[in-house]
């Protein structure tokens, strides 16, 4: 989760400094960050954003308000409200029946001038054709992601300088995350051999 | 100072994630950060790095040890010692008679395997020909900077994937930093007109 969070912050800094093209950019300090879904990743993003000095808000349909507020984050009551007040939104929603295509024109259109969307979550949550429409209308808006859209070439052509995607999903791709995953897998095998624990068994009868 | 610090952290994240090329990288959390000169910028870098969860060290030839330690940063007694223990070094030294060309082969060679140098300070402090020699020998080392070396094309050709420079110096180039500088200038003029304050006068007799 920390690997994805560090990438989300890295992409944010890349976006506000115009993809490091040498032109004058803006700072994150003092800006409003909206964390869309406050799970493990969102929580790590909040920790780093606090050090940067951002003003942090979150919306999560399932996480109790008190849990988020305990971390010193302000909770809002709807995605719409989150987008209305955020200079930068970092997406951390899972891909479910409810969230698929939910990042659409109507929702994005709530963002203030100069808004930025950082997507290190899932491809399916983005309504891609509406995002293109929105970016055509809102030339102040930037989109950065490690999930290449199906229409990557069109995004690159139409929105040069305010769209960036890594060539491959790389949020959780760090040496540390891979080691942690390997250790977890080994421990599950040991646990099965020693205690017969089947908690992580994949093909259950 | 915050503008430069945010860029230094942004370039660090860019470097550990292999310039966002989609390949597996590493994380900054838990890594050792060496801040070379603890002035206004170094202090802001430390604040953000704390949020990331880095282990922070500093060396400053002029700043009293207690000032740095008050911020929760570990102080070392020489540049050599700083480079020996740091996974990432962030340069914030000014260009003086003593510091010019001081970032040379001997000093860099203290860095552990996988070391990274982030330079958002000055061009003159780098011994460029020795940096090239060092990067030829140490294929594990990465250099990221917003100060284009004279031999930029050669760096790009020889060290693809582990060298990056922005096309123009952009550390302090943010809308916020420019506004702050404008306000400071206006206040100095008001102060001269109102109180005859000549503190910031440039051409003194």
mmCIF file of C-alpha atoms in Angstrom:
data_model
loop_
_atom_site.group_PDB
_atom_site.id
_atom_site.type_symbol
_atom_site.label_atom_id
_atom_site.label_comp_id
_atom_site.label_asym_id
_atom_site.label_seq_id
_atom_site.Cartn_x
_atom_site.Cartn_y
_atom_site.Cartn_z
ATOM 1 C CA UNK A 1 0.000 0.000 0.000
ATOM 2 C CA UNK A 2 2.914 2.358 0.710
ATOM 3 C CA UNK A 3 4.358 1.680 -2.758
ATOM 4 C CA UNK A 4 1.133 2.863 -4.421
ATOM 5 C CA UNK A 5 0.893 5.876 -2.098
ATOM 6 C CA UNK A 6 4.455 7.013 -2.887
ATOM 7 C CA UNK A 7 3.681 6.744 -6.612
ATOM 8 C CA UNK A 8 0.445 8.744 -6.205
ATOM 9 C CA UNK A 9 2.380 11.555 -4.476
ATOM 10 C CA UNK A 10 5.175 11.320 -7.065
ATOM 11 C CA UNK A 11 2.662 11.686 -9.909
ATOM 12 C CA UNK A 12 1.032 14.649 -8.105
ATOM 13 C CA UNK A 13 4.383 16.472 -7.907
ATOM 14 C CA UNK A 14 5.058 15.546 -11.547
ATOM 15 C CA UNK A 15 1.685 17.052 -12.539
ATOM 16 C CA UNK A 16 1.937 20.351 -10.636
ATOM 17 C CA UNK A 17 5.445 20.893 -12.079
ATOM 18 C CA UNK A 18 4.194 20.356 -15.657
ATOM 19 C CA UNK A 19 5.765 16.907 -16.138
ATOM 20 C CA UNK A 20 9.221 18.408 -15.374
ATOM 21 C CA UNK A 21 9.310 20.273 -18.692
ATOM 22 C CA UNK A 22 11.163 23.240 -17.185
ATOM 23 C CA UNK A 23 8.217 25.644 -17.026
ATOM 24 C CA UNK A 24 6.870 27.359 -13.937
ATOM 25 C CA UNK A 25 4.441 25.179 -11.996
ATOM 26 C CA UNK A 26 2.612 25.273 -8.669
ATOM 27 C CA UNK A 27 3.206 23.840 -5.192
ATOM 28 C CA UNK A 28 1.222 21.242 -3.244
ATOM 29 C CA UNK A 29 1.718 22.948 0.133
ATOM 30 C CA UNK A 30 -1.518 24.558 1.281
ATOM 31 C CA UNK A 31 -3.536 22.984 -1.550
ATOM 32 C CA UNK A 32 -6.633 20.891 -0.898
ATOM 33 C CA UNK A 33 -6.213 17.148 -1.435
ATOM 34 C CA UNK A 34 -9.286 14.959 -1.824
ATOM 35 C CA UNK A 35 -8.731 11.283 -1.039
ATOM 36 C CA UNK A 36 -11.451 9.298 -2.801
ATOM 37 C CA UNK A 37 -11.780 6.132 -0.650
ATOM 38 C CA UNK A 38 -9.824 5.919 2.563
ATOM 39 C CA UNK A 39 -8.366 2.399 2.680
ATOM 40 C CA UNK A 40 -4.754 1.306 3.197
ATOM 41 C CA UNK A 41 -3.470 3.303 0.259
ATOM 42 C CA UNK A 42 -5.517 6.429 0.991
ATOM 43 C CA UNK A 43 -4.261 6.383 4.561
ATOM 44 C CA UNK A 44 -0.613 6.268 3.384
ATOM 45 C CA UNK A 45 -1.247 9.067 0.881
ATOM 46 C CA UNK A 46 -2.653 11.168 3.743
ATOM 47 C CA UNK A 47 0.462 10.581 5.865
ATOM 48 C CA UNK A 48 2.806 11.855 3.152
ATOM 49 C CA UNK A 49 0.476 14.745 2.191
ATOM 50 C CA UNK A 50 0.495 15.904 5.830
ATOM 51 C CA UNK A 51 4.300 16.262 5.647
ATOM 52 C CA UNK A 52 3.892 18.277 2.452
ATOM 53 C CA UNK A 53 1.465 20.568 4.290
ATOM 54 C CA UNK A 54 -1.670 19.862 2.246
ATOM 55 C CA UNK A 55 -5.182 20.422 3.537
ATOM 56 C CA UNK A 56 -6.661 16.909 3.467
ATOM 57 C CA UNK A 57 -10.246 15.758 2.885
ATOM 58 C CA UNK A 58 -11.633 12.274 2.310
ATOM 59 C CA UNK A 59 -14.801 10.592 1.155
ATOM 60 C CA UNK A 60 -15.403 6.900 1.717
ATOM 61 C CA UNK A 61 -18.809 5.276 1.308
ATOM 62 C CA UNK A 62 -17.955 2.464 3.754
ATOM 63 C CA UNK A 63 -15.300 3.668 6.218
ATOM 64 C CA UNK A 64 -16.761 5.107 9.454
ATOM 65 C CA UNK A 65 -16.288 8.871 9.776
ATOM 66 C CA UNK A 66 -14.538 8.533 13.164
ATOM 67 C CA UNK A 67 -11.803 6.259 11.757
ATOM 68 C CA UNK A 68 -10.825 8.874 9.168
ATOM 69 C CA UNK A 69 -11.158 11.835 11.535
ATOM 70 C CA UNK A 70 -8.858 10.120 14.040
ATOM 71 C CA UNK A 71 -6.080 10.579 11.429
ATOM 72 C CA UNK A 72 -6.767 14.324 11.365
ATOM 73 C CA UNK A 73 -8.479 14.189 7.963
ATOM 74 C CA UNK A 74 -11.688 16.121 7.255
ATOM 75 C CA UNK A 75 -14.567 13.900 6.115
ATOM 76 C CA UNK A 76 -17.122 15.004 3.509
ATOM 77 C CA UNK A 77 -20.459 13.360 2.803
ATOM 78 C CA UNK A 78 -20.375 12.730 -0.922
ATOM 79 C CA UNK A 79 -18.001 12.304 -3.842
ATOM 80 C CA UNK A 80 -19.550 15.441 -5.351
ATOM 81 C CA UNK A 81 -18.640 17.484 -2.272
ATOM 82 C CA UNK A 82 -15.071 16.073 -2.332
ATOM 83 C CA UNK A 83 -14.535 17.045 -5.969
ATOM 84 C CA UNK A 84 -16.022 20.522 -5.427
ATOM 85 C CA UNK A 85 -13.394 21.466 -2.871
ATOM 86 C CA UNK A 86 -10.278 19.566 -4.029
ATOM 87 C CA UNK A 87 -7.403 21.022 -6.050
ATOM 88 C CA UNK A 88 -6.111 17.463 -6.418
ATOM 89 C CA UNK A 89 -8.152 14.243 -6.171
ATOM 90 C CA UNK A 90 -6.341 10.939 -5.578
ATOM 91 C CA UNK A 91 -8.480 7.925 -6.545
ATOM 92 C CA UNK A 92 -8.394 4.807 -4.363
ATOM 93 C CA UNK A 93 -11.792 3.232 -4.991
ATOM 94 C CA UNK A 94 -12.040 -0.468 -5.872
ATOM 95 C CA UNK A 95 -13.693 -1.627 -9.103
ATOM 96 C CA UNK A 96 -17.162 -2.779 -8.076
ATOM 97 C CA UNK A 97 -20.563 -2.774 -9.751
ATOM 98 C CA UNK A 98 -21.236 0.627 -8.143
ATOM 99 C CA UNK A 99 -17.883 2.271 -8.926
ATOM 100 C CA UNK A 100 -17.435 1.123 -12.540
ATOM 101 C CA UNK A 101 -17.558 4.140 -14.879
ATOM 102 C CA UNK A 102 -18.385 6.311 -11.856
ATOM 103 C CA UNK A 103 -15.607 8.843 -12.554
ATOM 104 C CA UNK A 104 -17.617 10.568 -15.251
ATOM 105 C CA UNK A 105 -18.158 14.029 -16.725
ATOM 106 C CA UNK A 106 -20.738 15.072 -14.132
ATOM 107 C CA UNK A 107 -18.483 14.218 -11.201
ATOM 108 C CA UNK A 108 -15.261 15.673 -12.671
ATOM 109 C CA UNK A 109 -17.063 18.875 -13.613
ATOM 110 C CA UNK A 110 -17.251 19.728 -9.901
ATOM 111 C CA UNK A 111 -13.468 20.251 -9.746
ATOM 112 C CA UNK A 112 -12.280 23.849 -9.322
ATOM 113 C CA UNK A 113 -10.075 25.523 -11.955
ATOM 114 C CA UNK A 114 -6.672 23.842 -12.352
ATOM 115 C CA UNK A 115 -7.959 20.568 -10.899
ATOM 116 C CA UNK A 116 -5.836 17.427 -11.098
ATOM 117 C CA UNK A 117 -6.950 13.772 -11.013
ATOM 118 C CA UNK A 118 -4.405 11.142 -9.970
ATOM 119 C CA UNK A 119 -5.462 7.560 -10.694
ATOM 120 C CA UNK A 120 -3.389 4.753 -9.195
ATOM 121 C CA UNK A 121 -6.539 2.691 -8.539
ATOM 122 C CA UNK A 122 -8.383 0.832 -11.305
ATOM 123 C CA UNK A 123 -9.002 1.345 -15.000
ATOM 124 C CA UNK A 124 -12.658 0.303 -14.886
ATOM 125 C CA UNK A 125 -13.732 3.140 -12.578
ATOM 126 C CA UNK A 126 -13.008 5.749 -15.260
ATOM 127 C CA UNK A 127 -15.626 6.590 -17.887
ATOM 128 C CA UNK A 128 -13.013 7.077 -20.559
ATOM 129 C CA UNK A 129 -15.095 8.719 -23.284
ATOM 130 C CA UNK A 130 -16.536 11.201 -20.769
ATOM 131 C CA UNK A 131 -13.024 11.935 -19.442
ATOM 132 C CA UNK A 132 -11.939 12.812 -22.993
ATOM 133 C CA UNK A 133 -14.980 15.073 -23.398
ATOM 134 C CA UNK A 134 -14.238 16.725 -20.046
ATOM 135 C CA UNK A 135 -10.567 17.325 -20.906
ATOM 136 C CA UNK A 136 -11.567 18.873 -24.239
ATOM 137 C CA UNK A 137 -13.829 21.333 -22.426
ATOM 138 C CA UNK A 138 -11.650 21.949 -19.392
ATOM 139 C CA UNK A 139 -8.209 22.844 -20.720
ATOM 140 C CA UNK A 140 -7.124 23.719 -17.163
ATOM 141 C CA UNK A 141 -7.476 20.095 -15.991
ATOM 142 C CA UNK A 142 -4.686 17.482 -15.751
ATOM 143 C CA UNK A 143 -4.891 13.675 -15.591
ATOM 144 C CA UNK A 144 -1.978 11.506 -14.380
ATOM 145 C CA UNK A 145 -2.175 7.763 -13.930
ATOM 146 C CA UNK A 146 -0.285 4.479 -13.862
ATOM 147 C CA UNK A 147 -3.211 2.775 -15.611
ATOM 148 C CA UNK A 148 -2.953 3.344 -19.336
ATOM 149 C CA UNK A 149 -6.341 4.217 -20.844
ATOM 150 C CA UNK A 150 -7.495 2.149 -23.845
ATOM 151 C CA UNK A 151 -7.341 5.399 -25.849
ATOM 152 C CA UNK A 152 -3.791 6.257 -24.642
ATOM 153 C CA UNK A 153 -2.621 7.493 -28.046
ATOM 154 C CA UNK A 154 -5.621 9.780 -28.387
ATOM 155 C CA UNK A 155 -5.058 11.193 -24.871
ATOM 156 C CA UNK A 156 -1.380 11.827 -25.689
ATOM 157 C CA UNK A 157 -2.230 13.546 -28.957
ATOM 158 C CA UNK A 158 -5.098 15.681 -27.681
ATOM 159 C CA UNK A 159 -3.793 16.612 -24.227
ATOM 160 C CA UNK A 160 -0.018 16.978 -24.530
ATOM 161 C CA UNK A 161 1.483 18.418 -21.348
ATOM 162 C CA UNK A 162 -1.557 17.734 -19.174
ATOM 163 C CA UNK A 163 -1.908 13.983 -19.508
ATOM 164 C CA UNK A 164 0.586 11.344 -18.417
ATOM 165 C CA UNK A 165 0.407 7.587 -18.101
ATOM 166 C CA UNK A 166 3.196 5.169 -17.224
ATOM 167 C CA UNK A 167 3.545 2.519 -19.967
ATOM 168 C CA UNK A 168 2.633 -0.235 -17.467
ATOM 169 C CA UNK A 169 0.740 -0.332 -14.166
ATOM 170 C CA UNK A 170 3.494 0.149 -11.597
ATOM 171 C CA UNK A 171 1.846 1.321 -8.393
ATOM 172 C CA UNK A 172 2.664 -1.713 -6.285
ATOM 173 C CA UNK A 173 5.770 -2.604 -8.321
ATOM 174 C CA UNK A 174 8.630 -2.011 -5.929
ATOM 175 C CA UNK A 175 11.341 -4.323 -4.669
ATOM 176 C CA UNK A 176 9.968 -3.823 -1.147
ATOM 177 C CA UNK A 177 6.374 -4.678 -2.108
ATOM 178 C CA UNK A 178 7.498 -7.786 -4.008
ATOM 179 C CA UNK A 179 9.558 -8.991 -1.037
ATOM 180 C CA UNK A 180 6.632 -8.389 1.311
ATOM 181 C CA UNK A 181 4.327 -10.368 -0.980
ATOM 182 C CA UNK A 182 6.867 -13.217 -1.182
ATOM 183 C CA UNK A 183 7.246 -13.343 2.599
ATOM 184 C CA UNK A 184 3.461 -13.379 3.039
ATOM 185 C CA UNK A 185 3.169 -16.294 0.558
ATOM 186 C CA UNK A 186 5.944 -18.260 2.289
ATOM 187 C CA UNK A 187 4.319 -17.711 5.688
ATOM 188 C CA UNK A 188 1.011 -18.990 4.344
ATOM 189 C CA UNK A 189 2.702 -22.192 3.113
ATOM 190 C CA UNK A 190 4.507 -22.673 6.451
ATOM 191 C CA UNK A 191 1.240 -22.117 8.253
ATOM 192 C CA UNK A 192 -0.504 -24.759 6.109
ATOM 193 C CA UNK A 193 2.292 -27.321 6.589
ATOM 194 C CA UNK A 194 2.618 -26.676 10.331
ATOM 195 C CA UNK A 195 -0.944 -26.037 11.425
ATOM 196 C CA UNK A 196 -3.043 -27.050 8.413
ATOM 197 C CA UNK A 197 -4.258 -23.447 8.107
ATOM 198 C CA UNK A 198 -6.331 -23.160 4.892
ATOM 199 C CA UNK A 199 -7.261 -19.502 5.267
ATOM 200 C CA UNK A 200 -5.495 -18.453 2.054
ATOM 201 C CA UNK A 201 -6.353 -21.580 0.012
ATOM 202 C CA UNK A 202 -7.359 -20.469 -3.500
ATOM 203 C CA UNK A 203 -9.232 -23.446 -4.968
ATOM 204 C CA UNK A 204 -11.708 -24.338 -2.271
ATOM 205 C CA UNK A 205 -13.942 -27.353 -2.871
ATOM 206 C CA UNK B 1 12.390 27.354 -0.370
ATOM 207 C CA UNK B 2 9.331 25.089 -0.249
ATOM 208 C CA UNK B 3 9.110 25.119 -4.056
ATOM 209 C CA UNK B 4 12.657 23.751 -4.358
ATOM 210 C CA UNK B 5 12.036 21.188 -1.601
ATOM 211 C CA UNK B 6 8.897 19.826 -3.294
ATOM 212 C CA UNK B 7 10.836 19.479 -6.546
ATOM 213 C CA UNK B 8 13.714 17.673 -4.778
ATOM 214 C CA UNK B 9 11.235 15.142 -3.311
ATOM 215 C CA UNK B 10 9.441 14.849 -6.663
ATOM 216 C CA UNK B 11 12.734 14.069 -8.428
ATOM 217 C CA UNK B 12 13.594 11.510 -5.707
ATOM 218 C CA UNK B 13 10.319 9.653 -6.293
ATOM 219 C CA UNK B 14 10.890 9.922 -10.059
ATOM 220 C CA UNK B 15 14.350 8.361 -9.636
ATOM 221 C CA UNK B 16 13.400 5.434 -7.374
ATOM 222 C CA UNK B 17 10.551 4.542 -9.765
ATOM 223 C CA UNK B 18 12.904 4.498 -12.780
ATOM 224 C CA UNK B 19 11.662 7.757 -14.340
ATOM 225 C CA UNK B 20 8.109 6.314 -14.481
ATOM 226 C CA UNK B 21 9.044 3.908 -17.266
ATOM 227 C CA UNK B 22 6.719 1.191 -15.977
ATOM 228 C CA UNK B 23 9.393 -1.063 -14.456
ATOM 229 C CA UNK B 24 9.621 -2.171 -10.843
ATOM 230 C CA UNK B 25 11.347 0.390 -8.615
ATOM 231 C CA UNK B 26 11.981 0.921 -4.928
ATOM 232 C CA UNK B 27 10.330 2.911 -2.118
ATOM 233 C CA UNK B 28 11.649 5.865 -0.117
ATOM 234 C CA UNK B 29 10.035 4.741 3.174
ATOM 235 C CA UNK B 30 12.676 3.447 5.561
ATOM 236 C CA UNK B 31 15.554 4.569 3.306
ATOM 237 C CA UNK B 32 18.326 6.850 4.554
ATOM 238 C CA UNK B 33 18.205 10.420 3.276
ATOM 239 C CA UNK B 34 21.308 12.604 3.519
ATOM 240 C CA UNK B 35 20.638 16.342 3.444
ATOM 241 C CA UNK B 36 23.839 18.073 2.348
ATOM 242 C CA UNK B 37 23.539 21.569 3.900
ATOM 243 C CA UNK B 38 20.655 22.271 6.215
ATOM 244 C CA UNK B 39 19.337 25.702 5.248
ATOM 245 C CA UNK B 40 15.795 26.778 4.368
ATOM 246 C CA UNK B 41 15.481 24.257 1.562
ATOM 247 C CA UNK B 42 17.083 21.363 3.451
ATOM 248 C CA UNK B 43 14.732 21.998 6.354
ATOM 249 C CA UNK B 44 11.671 21.797 4.053
ATOM 250 C CA UNK B 45 12.996 18.623 2.418
ATOM 251 C CA UNK B 46 13.341 17.091 5.897
ATOM 252 C CA UNK B 47 9.711 17.946 6.764
ATOM 253 C CA UNK B 48 8.349 16.157 3.696
ATOM 254 C CA UNK B 49 10.778 13.215 4.060
ATOM 255 C CA UNK B 50 9.532 12.707 7.634
ATOM 256 C CA UNK B 51 6.001 12.205 6.293
ATOM 257 C CA UNK B 52 7.367 9.676 3.805
ATOM 258 C CA UNK B 53 8.997 7.820 6.694
ATOM 259 C CA UNK B 54 12.638 8.262 5.694
ATOM 260 C CA UNK B 55 15.528 8.030 8.132
ATOM 261 C CA UNK B 56 17.053 11.524 7.952
ATOM 262 C CA UNK B 57 20.666 12.659 8.347
ATOM 263 C CA UNK B 58 22.265 16.029 7.670
ATOM 264 C CA UNK B 59 25.691 17.579 7.327
ATOM 265 C CA UNK B 60 26.181 21.338 7.409
ATOM 266 C CA UNK B 61 29.570 22.969 7.856
ATOM 267 C CA UNK B 62 28.044 26.136 9.359
ATOM 268 C CA UNK B 63 24.695 25.290 10.994
ATOM 269 C CA UNK B 64 24.994 24.470 14.728
ATOM 270 C CA UNK B 65 24.332 20.808 15.518
ATOM 271 C CA UNK B 66 21.588 21.683 18.035
ATOM 272 C CA UNK B 67 19.528 23.583 15.444
ATOM 273 C CA UNK B 68 19.378 20.525 13.189
ATOM 274 C CA UNK B 69 18.830 18.043 16.012
ATOM 275 C CA UNK B 70 15.876 20.095 17.283
ATOM 276 C CA UNK B 71 14.092 19.104 14.045
ATOM 277 C CA UNK B 72 14.657 15.430 14.853
ATOM 278 C CA UNK B 73 17.401 15.027 12.227
ATOM 279 C CA UNK B 74 20.609 13.094 12.942
ATOM 280 C CA UNK B 75 23.765 15.171 12.437
ATOM 281 C CA UNK B 76 26.979 13.713 11.029
ATOM 282 C CA UNK B 77 30.431 15.318 11.184
ATOM 283 C CA UNK B 78 31.569 15.289 7.574
ATOM 284 C CA UNK B 79 30.279 15.123 4.018
ATOM 285 C CA UNK B 80 32.129 11.808 3.656
ATOM 286 C CA UNK B 81 30.219 10.310 6.580
ATOM 287 C CA UNK B 82 26.919 11.589 5.126
ATOM 288 C CA UNK B 83 27.555 9.972 1.732
ATOM 289 C CA UNK B 84 28.689 6.697 3.330
ATOM 290 C CA UNK B 85 25.344 6.130 5.019
ATOM 291 C CA UNK B 86 22.827 7.710 2.604
ATOM 292 C CA UNK B 87 20.724 5.845 0.037
ATOM 293 C CA UNK B 88 19.720 9.248 -1.333
ATOM 294 C CA UNK B 89 21.659 12.524 -0.997
ATOM 295 C CA UNK B 90 19.851 15.827 -1.600
ATOM 296 C CA UNK B 91 22.269 18.687 -2.331
ATOM 297 C CA UNK B 92 21.575 22.129 -0.879
ATOM 298 C CA UNK B 93 25.048 23.684 -0.627
ATOM 299 C CA UNK B 94 25.672 27.180 -2.011
ATOM 300 C CA UNK B 95 28.317 27.818 -4.689
ATOM 301 C CA UNK B 96 31.304 29.244 -2.809
ATOM 302 C CA UNK B 97 35.068 29.028 -3.261
ATOM 303 C CA UNK B 98 35.058 25.962 -0.969
ATOM 304 C CA UNK B 99 32.105 24.125 -2.490
ATOM 305 C CA UNK B 100 32.891 24.601 -6.198
ATOM 306 C CA UNK B 101 33.677 21.235 -7.812
ATOM 307 C CA UNK B 102 33.422 19.657 -4.347
ATOM 308 C CA UNK B 103 30.952 16.955 -5.470
ATOM 309 C CA UNK B 104 33.672 14.847 -7.017
ATOM 310 C CA UNK B 105 34.561 11.199 -7.607
ATOM 311 C CA UNK B 106 36.112 10.686 -4.180
ATOM 312 C CA UNK B 107 33.067 11.980 -2.341
ATOM 313 C CA UNK B 108 30.472 10.187 -4.501
ATOM 314 C CA UNK B 109 32.364 6.932 -4.231
ATOM 315 C CA UNK B 110 31.320 6.743 -0.579
ATOM 316 C CA UNK B 111 27.676 6.146 -1.567
ATOM 317 C CA UNK B 112 26.326 2.643 -0.944
ATOM 318 C CA UNK B 113 25.045 0.472 -3.821
ATOM 319 C CA UNK B 114 22.003 1.946 -5.568
ATOM 320 C CA UNK B 115 22.833 5.467 -4.375
ATOM 321 C CA UNK B 116 20.983 8.464 -5.782
ATOM 322 C CA UNK B 117 22.107 12.103 -5.975
ATOM 323 C CA UNK B 118 19.441 14.810 -6.276
ATOM 324 C CA UNK B 119 20.784 18.230 -7.239
ATOM 325 C CA UNK B 120 18.418 21.196 -7.000
ATOM 326 C CA UNK B 121 21.249 23.439 -5.728
ATOM 327 C CA UNK B 122 23.936 24.839 -8.021
ATOM 328 C CA UNK B 123 25.701 23.714 -11.183
ATOM 329 C CA UNK B 124 29.161 24.864 -10.060
ATOM 330 C CA UNK B 125 29.346 22.504 -7.078
ATOM 331 C CA UNK B 126 29.455 19.452 -9.362
ATOM 332 C CA UNK B 127 32.751 18.254 -10.798
ATOM 333 C CA UNK B 128 31.148 17.226 -14.060
ATOM 334 C CA UNK B 129 33.959 15.208 -15.633
ATOM 335 C CA UNK B 130 34.427 13.233 -12.403
ATOM 336 C CA UNK B 131 30.650 12.650 -12.181
ATOM 337 C CA UNK B 132 30.758 11.128 -15.675
ATOM 338 C CA UNK B 133 33.699 8.915 -14.671
ATOM 339 C CA UNK B 134 31.849 7.854 -11.513
ATOM 340 C CA UNK B 135 28.645 7.006 -13.399
ATOM 341 C CA UNK B 136 30.635 4.941 -15.896
ATOM 342 C CA UNK B 137 32.106 2.896 -13.051
ATOM 343 C CA UNK B 138 29.051 2.745 -10.829
ATOM 344 C CA UNK B 139 26.195 1.534 -13.030
ATOM 345 C CA UNK B 140 23.980 1.259 -9.922
ATOM 346 C CA UNK B 141 24.039 5.045 -9.337
ATOM 347 C CA UNK B 142 21.409 7.565 -10.474
ATOM 348 C CA UNK B 143 21.650 11.349 -10.916
ATOM 349 C CA UNK B 144 18.574 13.614 -11.111
ATOM 350 C CA UNK B 145 18.723 17.385 -11.284
ATOM 351 C CA UNK B 146 16.998 20.563 -12.387
ATOM 352 C CA UNK B 147 20.385 22.031 -13.374
ATOM 353 C CA UNK B 148 21.346 20.821 -16.817
ATOM 354 C CA UNK B 149 25.009 19.795 -16.976
ATOM 355 C CA UNK B 150 27.133 21.338 -19.762
ATOM 356 C CA UNK B 151 27.523 17.794 -21.113
ATOM 357 C CA UNK B 152 23.767 17.055 -20.991
ATOM 358 C CA UNK B 153 23.731 15.209 -24.322
ATOM 359 C CA UNK B 154 26.598 12.998 -23.269
ATOM 360 C CA UNK B 155 24.893 12.195 -19.928
ATOM 361 C CA UNK B 156 21.677 11.313 -21.763
ATOM 362 C CA UNK B 157 23.493 9.082 -24.249
ATOM 363 C CA UNK B 158 25.721 7.288 -21.745
ATOM 364 C CA UNK B 159 23.344 6.941 -18.802
ATOM 365 C CA UNK B 160 19.859 6.418 -20.239
ATOM 366 C CA UNK B 161 17.361 5.498 -17.520
ATOM 367 C CA UNK B 162 19.551 6.639 -14.626
ATOM 368 C CA UNK B 163 20.102 10.292 -15.475
ATOM 369 C CA UNK B 164 17.453 12.996 -15.719
ATOM 370 C CA UNK B 165 17.644 16.764 -16.019
ATOM 371 C CA UNK B 166 14.794 19.197 -16.531
ATOM 372 C CA UNK B 167 15.411 21.327 -19.657
ATOM 373 C CA UNK B 168 15.553 24.509 -17.518
ATOM 374 C CA UNK B 169 16.274 25.234 -13.843
ATOM 375 C CA UNK B 170 12.824 25.114 -12.269
ATOM 376 C CA UNK B 171 13.296 24.553 -8.549
ATOM 377 C CA UNK B 172 11.941 27.886 -7.371
ATOM 378 C CA UNK B 173 9.718 28.348 -10.416
ATOM 379 C CA UNK B 174 6.213 28.082 -9.033
ATOM 380 C CA UNK B 175 3.319 30.508 -9.128
ATOM 381 C CA UNK B 176 3.441 30.653 -5.319
ATOM 382 C CA UNK B 177 7.188 31.408 -5.180
ATOM 383 C CA UNK B 178 6.858 34.145 -7.808
ATOM 384 C CA UNK B 179 3.975 35.779 -5.916
ATOM 385 C CA UNK B 180 5.941 35.607 -2.648
ATOM 386 C CA UNK B 181 8.955 37.246 -4.318
ATOM 387 C CA UNK B 182 6.736 39.995 -5.774
ATOM 388 C CA UNK B 183 5.130 40.694 -2.400
ATOM 389 C CA UNK B 184 8.556 40.846 -0.716
ATOM 390 C CA UNK B 185 9.779 43.344 -3.340
ATOM 391 C CA UNK B 186 6.665 45.526 -2.938
ATOM 392 C CA UNK B 187 7.044 45.508 0.858
ATOM 393 C CA UNK B 188 10.667 46.606 0.551
ATOM 394 C CA UNK B 189 9.624 49.564 -1.606
ATOM 395 C CA UNK B 190 6.823 50.532 0.819
ATOM 396 C CA UNK B 191 9.255 50.259 3.691
ATOM 397 C CA UNK B 192 11.732 52.577 1.928
ATOM 398 C CA UNK B 193 9.051 55.152 1.063
ATOM 399 C CA UNK B 194 7.443 55.095 4.518
ATOM 400 C CA UNK B 195 10.408 54.640 6.854
ATOM 401 C CA UNK B 196 13.446 55.214 4.636
ATOM 402 C CA UNK B 197 14.543 51.616 5.264
ATOM 403 C CA UNK B 198 17.552 50.875 3.033
ATOM 404 C CA UNK B 199 18.126 47.299 4.179
ATOM 405 C CA UNK B 200 17.518 45.807 0.742
ATOM 406 C CA UNK B 201 19.184 48.595 -1.277
ATOM 407 C CA UNK B 202 21.287 47.024 -4.048
ATOM 408 C CA UNK B 203 23.696 49.779 -5.150
ATOM 409 C CA UNK B 204 25.121 51.058 -1.916
ATOM 410 C CA UNK B 205 27.544 53.975 -2.085
#
